[in-house]
Amino acid sequence: MLDDRLYASLSAIEIADLVNHGRVSAREVVDTALALTADRDRALRAFTAVWADTARAAADEVDAAIADGTRLPLAGVPIGVKAGEGPTSWQNQRLAAAGCVPIGATSVPRAGTGWQTYGSTDRGPTLNPLDPAWSPGGSSAGSAAAVAAGLVPLATGSDGAGSVRIPAAWCGVIGFKPTNGLLPARDRAGLNTPGVLARTPGDAAAYLRTFTPATTPMVVRPPSVAWSPTLGYAATDPDVADTALRALQRIARTGLCSIVDHPVTLHDPAPAWTALRAGAADSGTEALTSANNANLRAVLNGVDLIATPTTPHPPHGHHGPGTRMSVALTWAFNLSGHPALTVPAGTTPDGGPVGLQLVARHGEDMLLLDVAARIDGTADASPCKAKQ
């Protein structure tokens, strides 16, 4: 097996490179991931099921392919699978074909819950690796916790209102929601899309390249960014807004982006999102959605990216969010369909993790991921660390 600390420090791309060049076997990598999960997940509860036997068999198949001269873009990379998908879903079949090895199902909220920002297992709630008193966010709770704790470098998620980006922000990892419709999704409302939680933006890009070729040009100049702490309607905590803005300003000072004074003023998407989700859209839904889409087009005609805090408040405890709307800054982009990504932005004065959300034009997913790769580590001046 690999050294635990070495494994937990490697990106998915780095693991695949080691496996493809025969420096380590996929079986060694997967055995390390399974051993770490057996040890640490007893308390963390990121996984609802671990598929040890099938994972080892899949790793052996990867090793056999490598021995035959095949090179796989994600060779031997252990992944967590958001509960409800299963290892034979379309998404996971494509990832397995790229060399990924699913090791287990990650937690989501139990059915019928009134709030989605936590994970549930038969052993109790999923804990946040940064602080067990906090919720990890949700609904891709276990996926975020597993990546943050170093159990896997990559985990699948789905995002219908922020379910990838919120837990990524609260667990201090990368969370990426593609352009709606770019990847197949089982959602008649058109709000939900598959997504990924990852250690690095490069790993998120490798995930996307598994499904679609990189057709968007890469960044040729520092992107222009419009900053909005509220999108015109959200009740964002001042400490969260200040932390995210300082992260953006750090990026700008390095010359990796320019901040442009361009207001972003949307209508609160809550009524339209709720109506669409319930299959009860009416003329009011269409009017609100059309107005927001027009406002976003106008902004993104003038700048390359929109930046916001990912959530309006830090993680809540396991009792629930109360009246706070954790999705307030994310679900507008499920409604509009724009690609969006969160990167760690540091912590509030009292230690709460904050994410910086970046939003690009429709179809510019790879450009968004390229920007994130260039700024990786620059935004986060006070990185959170998982408690071992």
Coordinates of C-alpha atoms in Angstrom, one line a residue:
M1 CA 0.0 0.0 0.0
L2 CA 0.9 3.6 -0.3
D3 CA 1.9 5.8 2.6
D4 CA -1.3 7.3 4.0
R5 CA -0.1 10.9 3.9
L6 CA 1.3 10.5 0.4
Y7 CA -1.9 9.1 -0.9
A8 CA -4.0 11.9 0.8
S9 CA -1.8 14.5 -0.8
L10 CA -2.0 13.2 -4.4
S11 CA -4.4 14.6 -6.9
A12 CA -6.4 12.2 -9.2
I13 CA -4.2 13.3 -12.1
E14 CA -1.0 12.5 -10.1
I15 CA -2.3 9.1 -9.1
A16 CA -3.2 8.2 -12.7
D17 CA 0.3 9.3 -13.8
L18 CA 1.9 7.0 -11.3
V19 CA -0.3 4.1 -12.3
N20 CA 0.1 4.6 -16.0
H21 CA 3.9 4.7 -15.6
G22 CA 4.0 1.6 -13.4
R23 CA 5.4 3.4 -10.4
V24 CA 2.5 2.1 -8.3
S25 CA -0.3 -0.3 -9.1
A26 CA -4.0 0.5 -9.1
R27 CA -4.4 -2.3 -6.6
E28 CA -2.0 -0.6 -4.2
V29 CA -3.8 2.7 -4.5
V30 CA -7.2 1.1 -4.0
D31 CA -6.1 -1.0 -1.0
T32 CA -4.8 2.3 0.5
A33 CA -8.1 4.0 0.0
L34 CA -10.0 1.1 1.4
A35 CA -7.8 0.9 4.5
L36 CA -8.1 4.6 5.2
T37 CA -11.8 4.4 4.7
A38 CA -12.1 1.5 7.1
D39 CA -10.1 3.4 9.7
R40 CA -11.4 6.9 9.4
D41 CA -15.0 6.5 8.2
R42 CA -16.1 4.8 11.4
A43 CA -16.3 8.3 12.9
L44 CA -16.7 10.4 9.8
R45 CA -19.6 8.4 8.2
A46 CA -19.0 9.7 4.7
F47 CA -19.9 6.3 3.1
T48 CA -23.1 4.4 3.4
A49 CA -21.6 1.3 1.7
V50 CA -18.1 0.2 0.8
W51 CA -17.6 -2.1 -2.2
A52 CA -14.2 -3.5 -1.2
D53 CA -14.4 -6.8 -3.3
T54 CA -15.6 -5.1 -6.5
A55 CA -13.2 -2.3 -6.0
R56 CA -10.2 -4.6 -5.8
A57 CA -11.4 -6.6 -8.8
A58 CA -11.8 -3.3 -10.8
A59 CA -8.3 -2.2 -9.7
D60 CA -6.9 -5.6 -11.0
E61 CA -8.6 -5.0 -14.3
V62 CA -6.9 -1.5 -14.5
D63 CA -3.5 -3.1 -13.8
A64 CA -4.1 -5.7 -16.5
A65 CA -4.9 -3.0 -19.0
I66 CA -1.8 -1.0 -18.1
A67 CA 0.3 -4.2 -18.4
D68 CA -1.1 -4.6 -21.9
G69 CA 0.0 -1.1 -22.9
T70 CA -3.2 0.8 -22.4
R71 CA -3.0 4.3 -20.9
L72 CA -6.1 5.5 -19.0
P73 CA -6.7 9.2 -18.1
L74 CA -7.8 8.3 -14.6
A75 CA -6.0 5.0 -14.1
G76 CA -6.5 3.6 -10.7
V77 CA -8.2 6.6 -9.2
P78 CA -10.5 5.6 -6.3
I79 CA -13.8 7.5 -6.3
G80 CA -16.8 7.9 -4.1
V81 CA -20.2 7.6 -5.7
K82 CA -23.1 9.7 -4.5
A83 CA -25.8 7.4 -3.1
G84 CA -28.6 6.6 -5.5
E85 CA -26.3 6.4 -8.5
G86 CA -24.7 3.0 -8.1
P87 CA -21.6 1.8 -9.8
T88 CA -23.4 0.9 -13.0
S89 CA -24.9 4.4 -13.7
W90 CA -24.1 6.1 -16.9
Q91 CA -21.8 8.5 -15.1
N92 CA -19.9 5.8 -13.3
Q93 CA -19.6 3.6 -16.3
R94 CA -17.8 6.4 -18.2
L95 CA -15.6 7.1 -15.2
A96 CA -14.7 3.4 -14.9
A97 CA -13.9 3.3 -18.6
A98 CA -11.4 6.1 -17.9
G99 CA -9.7 4.0 -15.2
C100 CA -11.6 5.2 -12.0
V101 CA -12.4 2.6 -9.3
P102 CA -15.6 3.2 -7.4
I103 CA -15.0 2.2 -3.7
G104 CA -18.4 2.9 -2.2
A105 CA -21.6 4.9 -2.0
T106 CA -21.4 8.3 -0.2
S107 CA -24.1 9.7 2.1
V108 CA -27.0 12.0 1.2
P109 CA -29.9 13.3 3.4
R110 CA -32.6 10.8 4.3
A111 CA -35.8 10.9 2.3
G112 CA -38.4 13.4 3.4
T113 CA -36.1 15.7 5.3
G114 CA -37.1 19.3 5.4
W115 CA -33.5 20.5 4.7
Q116 CA -30.8 19.1 2.6
T117 CA -27.5 20.3 4.0
Y118 CA -26.3 17.2 5.8
G119 CA -25.8 13.5 5.2
S120 CA -27.4 10.5 6.8
T121 CA -26.1 6.9 7.4
D122 CA -27.4 4.0 9.5
R123 CA -24.5 4.9 11.9
G124 CA -25.6 8.6 12.3
P125 CA -25.0 11.9 10.5
T126 CA -22.0 12.5 8.3
L127 CA -19.5 14.8 10.0
N128 CA -17.5 17.6 8.5
P129 CA -13.8 16.7 8.4
L130 CA -12.9 20.4 9.2
D131 CA -15.0 20.3 12.4
P132 CA -17.3 17.6 13.6
A133 CA -19.7 20.1 15.1
W134 CA -20.5 21.4 11.6
S135 CA -22.7 20.0 8.9
P136 CA -20.7 19.0 5.8
G137 CA -23.4 20.5 3.6
G138 CA -25.5 18.7 1.1
S139 CA -27.0 17.0 -0.5
S140 CA -23.6 15.6 -1.8
A141 CA -22.5 15.5 1.8
G142 CA -20.6 12.2 1.9
S143 CA -18.8 13.0 -1.3
A144 CA -17.5 16.3 0.0
A145 CA -16.5 14.8 3.4
A146 CA -14.7 11.8 1.7
V147 CA -12.7 14.2 -0.5
A148 CA -11.9 16.6 2.3
A149 CA -10.8 13.8 4.6
G150 CA -8.4 12.4 2.0
L151 CA -10.3 9.1 1.5
V152 CA -10.7 9.7 -2.2
P153 CA -9.4 12.4 -4.5
L154 CA -12.6 12.5 -6.5
A155 CA -16.3 11.9 -5.8
T156 CA -19.4 12.2 -7.9
G157 CA -22.3 14.5 -6.9
S158 CA -25.4 16.1 -8.4
D159 CA -26.4 19.7 -8.2
G160 CA -30.0 20.9 -8.5
A161 CA -29.8 23.9 -6.2
G162 CA -26.2 23.9 -5.0
S163 CA -25.8 20.3 -3.8
V164 CA -22.3 20.0 -5.1
R165 CA -21.1 23.6 -4.5
I166 CA -22.5 24.0 -0.9
P167 CA -20.8 20.9 0.6
A168 CA -17.6 21.7 -1.3
A169 CA -17.5 25.2 0.2
W170 CA -18.2 23.9 3.7
C171 CA -15.6 21.1 3.5
G172 CA -12.9 23.2 1.8
V173 CA -12.7 21.4 -1.5
I174 CA -13.5 22.0 -5.2
G175 CA -17.1 21.7 -6.4
F176 CA -18.1 21.9 -10.0
K177 CA -21.5 22.1 -11.6
P178 CA -21.4 21.9 -15.4
T179 CA -23.6 23.8 -17.8
N180 CA -27.1 22.3 -17.5
G181 CA -27.7 19.8 -20.3
L182 CA -24.1 19.2 -21.0
L183 CA -24.3 15.8 -19.2
P184 CA -27.3 13.6 -19.1
A185 CA -29.5 14.0 -16.0
R186 CA -32.7 12.4 -14.7
D187 CA -34.6 15.6 -14.0
R188 CA -37.6 16.7 -15.9
A189 CA -37.4 20.2 -14.4
G190 CA -34.0 20.7 -16.0
L191 CA -32.5 22.0 -12.8
N192 CA -30.3 19.1 -11.8
T193 CA -27.0 18.1 -13.4
P194 CA -24.2 15.6 -12.5
G195 CA -21.2 17.3 -10.9
V196 CA -18.0 16.5 -9.1
L197 CA -16.2 17.2 -5.8
A198 CA -12.4 17.1 -6.1
R199 CA -9.1 18.0 -4.5
T200 CA -8.0 20.2 -7.4
P201 CA -9.5 22.1 -10.3
G202 CA -7.3 19.9 -12.6
D203 CA -9.1 16.9 -11.2
A204 CA -12.5 18.4 -11.9
A205 CA -11.3 19.1 -15.5
A206 CA -10.2 15.5 -15.9
Y207 CA -13.7 14.5 -14.7
L208 CA -15.3 16.6 -17.4
R209 CA -13.0 15.4 -20.1
T210 CA -14.2 11.9 -19.4
F211 CA -17.6 12.9 -20.8
T212 CA -17.0 15.6 -23.3
P213 CA -14.0 16.9 -25.4
A214 CA -12.5 20.2 -24.3
T215 CA -13.9 22.5 -27.1
T216 CA -13.8 25.8 -25.2
P217 CA -10.6 27.9 -25.7
M218 CA -8.4 28.2 -22.7
V219 CA -7.8 31.5 -21.0
V220 CA -5.5 33.8 -23.1
R221 CA -5.7 36.8 -20.8
P222 CA -6.6 37.4 -17.2
P223 CA -10.4 37.2 -17.1
S224 CA -12.6 40.1 -16.1
V225 CA -14.8 39.4 -13.1
A226 CA -17.9 41.1 -11.8
W227 CA -18.2 40.8 -8.0
S228 CA -21.6 40.4 -6.3
P229 CA -22.0 39.5 -2.6
T230 CA -25.8 39.2 -2.8
L231 CA -26.8 38.9 -6.5
G232 CA -29.3 41.6 -5.5
Y233 CA -31.5 39.6 -3.1
A234 CA -29.5 37.3 -0.8
A235 CA -29.0 38.1 2.9
T236 CA -25.3 37.3 3.0
D237 CA -23.4 37.5 6.3
P238 CA -20.9 40.4 6.2
D239 CA -18.1 38.2 7.4
V240 CA -18.7 35.7 4.6
A241 CA -18.9 38.5 2.0
D242 CA -15.7 40.1 3.2
T243 CA -13.8 36.8 3.3
A244 CA -14.9 35.9 -0.3
L245 CA -14.1 39.4 -1.6
R246 CA -10.6 39.4 0.0
A247 CA -10.0 36.1 -1.7
L248 CA -11.0 37.6 -5.1
Q249 CA -8.8 40.6 -4.4
R250 CA -5.8 38.4 -3.6
I251 CA -6.3 36.7 -7.0
A252 CA -6.5 40.1 -8.7
R253 CA -3.3 41.4 -7.0
T254 CA -1.4 38.5 -8.6
G255 CA -2.6 39.6 -12.0
L256 CA -4.7 36.4 -12.5
C257 CA -7.9 38.4 -12.9
S258 CA -9.3 41.9 -13.0
I259 CA -12.3 43.0 -10.9
V260 CA -14.8 45.1 -12.9
D261 CA -17.4 47.3 -11.4
H262 CA -20.5 45.7 -13.0
P263 CA -23.6 45.3 -10.8
V264 CA -25.3 41.9 -10.8
T265 CA -28.9 42.4 -9.8
L266 CA -31.3 39.4 -10.1
H267 CA -34.7 38.7 -8.8
D268 CA -34.8 36.1 -6.0
P269 CA -35.1 32.8 -8.0
A270 CA -36.9 31.0 -5.1
P271 CA -40.5 31.2 -6.5
A272 CA -39.5 30.1 -10.0
W273 CA -37.2 27.3 -8.8
T274 CA -39.9 26.0 -6.4
A275 CA -42.5 26.1 -9.1
L276 CA -40.3 24.3 -11.7
R277 CA -39.3 21.7 -9.2
A278 CA -43.0 21.0 -8.4
G279 CA -44.0 20.9 -12.1
A280 CA -46.2 23.9 -11.5
A281 CA -44.5 26.5 -13.7
D282 CA -46.8 29.3 -14.9
S283 CA -46.4 32.7 -16.6
G284 CA -44.9 34.2 -13.5
T285 CA -42.2 31.5 -13.5
E286 CA -41.4 32.3 -17.1
A287 CA -41.3 36.0 -16.5
L288 CA -38.9 35.8 -13.6
T289 CA -36.7 33.3 -15.3
S290 CA -36.6 35.4 -18.5
A291 CA -35.8 38.5 -16.6
N292 CA -32.9 36.9 -14.7
N293 CA -31.6 35.3 -17.9
A294 CA -31.6 38.7 -19.6
N295 CA -29.8 40.3 -16.7
L296 CA -27.1 37.5 -16.7
R297 CA -26.6 37.8 -20.4
A298 CA -26.1 41.5 -20.0
V299 CA -23.5 41.0 -17.3
L300 CA -21.6 38.2 -19.1
N301 CA -21.5 40.2 -22.3
G302 CA -19.4 42.7 -20.4
V303 CA -17.3 40.4 -18.2
D304 CA -15.9 36.9 -18.4
L305 CA -17.0 35.7 -15.0
I306 CA -19.3 36.5 -12.1
A307 CA -18.0 35.9 -8.6
T308 CA -20.0 35.5 -5.4
P309 CA -19.7 33.8 -2.0
T310 CA -20.8 30.3 -2.5
T311 CA -23.1 30.3 0.5
P312 CA -24.5 33.3 2.4
H313 CA -23.5 31.9 5.8
P314 CA -20.9 29.5 7.2
P315 CA -21.8 25.9 8.0
H316 CA -24.6 25.3 10.5
G317 CA -24.6 22.6 13.1
H318 CA -26.3 19.2 12.8
H319 CA -29.5 20.6 14.2
G320 CA -30.3 22.3 10.8
P321 CA -30.1 25.7 9.2
G322 CA -33.1 27.2 10.9
T323 CA -34.5 29.9 8.6
R324 CA -31.3 30.4 6.7
M325 CA -31.3 29.7 2.9
S326 CA -28.0 27.9 2.2
V327 CA -28.9 27.8 -1.5
A328 CA -29.5 31.5 -1.8
L329 CA -26.4 32.2 -4.0
T330 CA -26.3 28.9 -5.9
W331 CA -29.7 28.0 -7.2
A332 CA -30.0 31.0 -9.5
F333 CA -27.5 29.2 -11.7
N334 CA -29.4 26.0 -11.7
L335 CA -32.3 28.0 -13.0
S336 CA -30.2 29.8 -15.6
G337 CA -28.1 26.8 -16.4
H338 CA -24.7 28.5 -16.2
P339 CA -21.6 26.5 -15.3
A340 CA -20.5 27.3 -11.7
L341 CA -17.6 26.3 -9.5
T342 CA -16.5 26.9 -5.9
V343 CA -13.0 27.2 -4.7
P344 CA -11.8 27.5 -1.0
A345 CA -11.6 31.2 -0.1
G346 CA -10.4 31.1 3.5
T347 CA -12.2 31.4 6.8
T348 CA -14.3 33.9 8.6
P349 CA -12.9 35.5 11.8
D350 CA -14.5 32.8 13.9
G351 CA -13.1 30.0 11.7
G352 CA -16.0 29.1 9.4
P353 CA -15.0 28.0 5.9
V354 CA -16.0 30.2 3.0
G355 CA -16.2 29.3 -0.7
L356 CA -15.7 31.6 -3.7
Q357 CA -18.2 30.8 -6.5
L358 CA -17.2 31.6 -10.1
V359 CA -19.8 31.5 -12.9
A360 CA -19.1 31.5 -16.6
R361 CA -21.1 31.8 -19.8
H362 CA -23.1 28.8 -21.0
G363 CA -20.8 26.2 -22.5
E364 CA -17.6 27.7 -21.2
D365 CA -17.1 25.0 -18.7
M366 CA -13.4 24.2 -19.6
L367 CA -12.6 27.9 -19.5
L368 CA -14.0 28.1 -16.0
L369 CA -12.0 25.1 -14.9
D370 CA -8.9 26.6 -16.6
V371 CA -9.3 29.8 -14.6
A372 CA -9.8 27.8 -11.4
A373 CA -6.6 25.8 -12.1
R374 CA -4.6 29.0 -12.6
I375 CA -5.8 30.5 -9.3
D376 CA -5.6 27.3 -7.4
G377 CA -4.3 28.0 -3.9
T378 CA -4.3 31.8 -4.4
A379 CA -7.7 32.5 -3.1
D380 CA -7.3 30.7 0.2
A381 CA -5.1 32.6 2.6
S382 CA -6.1 30.6 5.6
P383 CA -6.8 27.0 4.4
C384 CA -8.9 24.8 6.5
K385 CA -7.4 21.4 7.3
A386 CA -9.3 18.2 8.0
K387 CA -8.9 16.9 11.5
Q388 CA -7.2 13.5 11.4

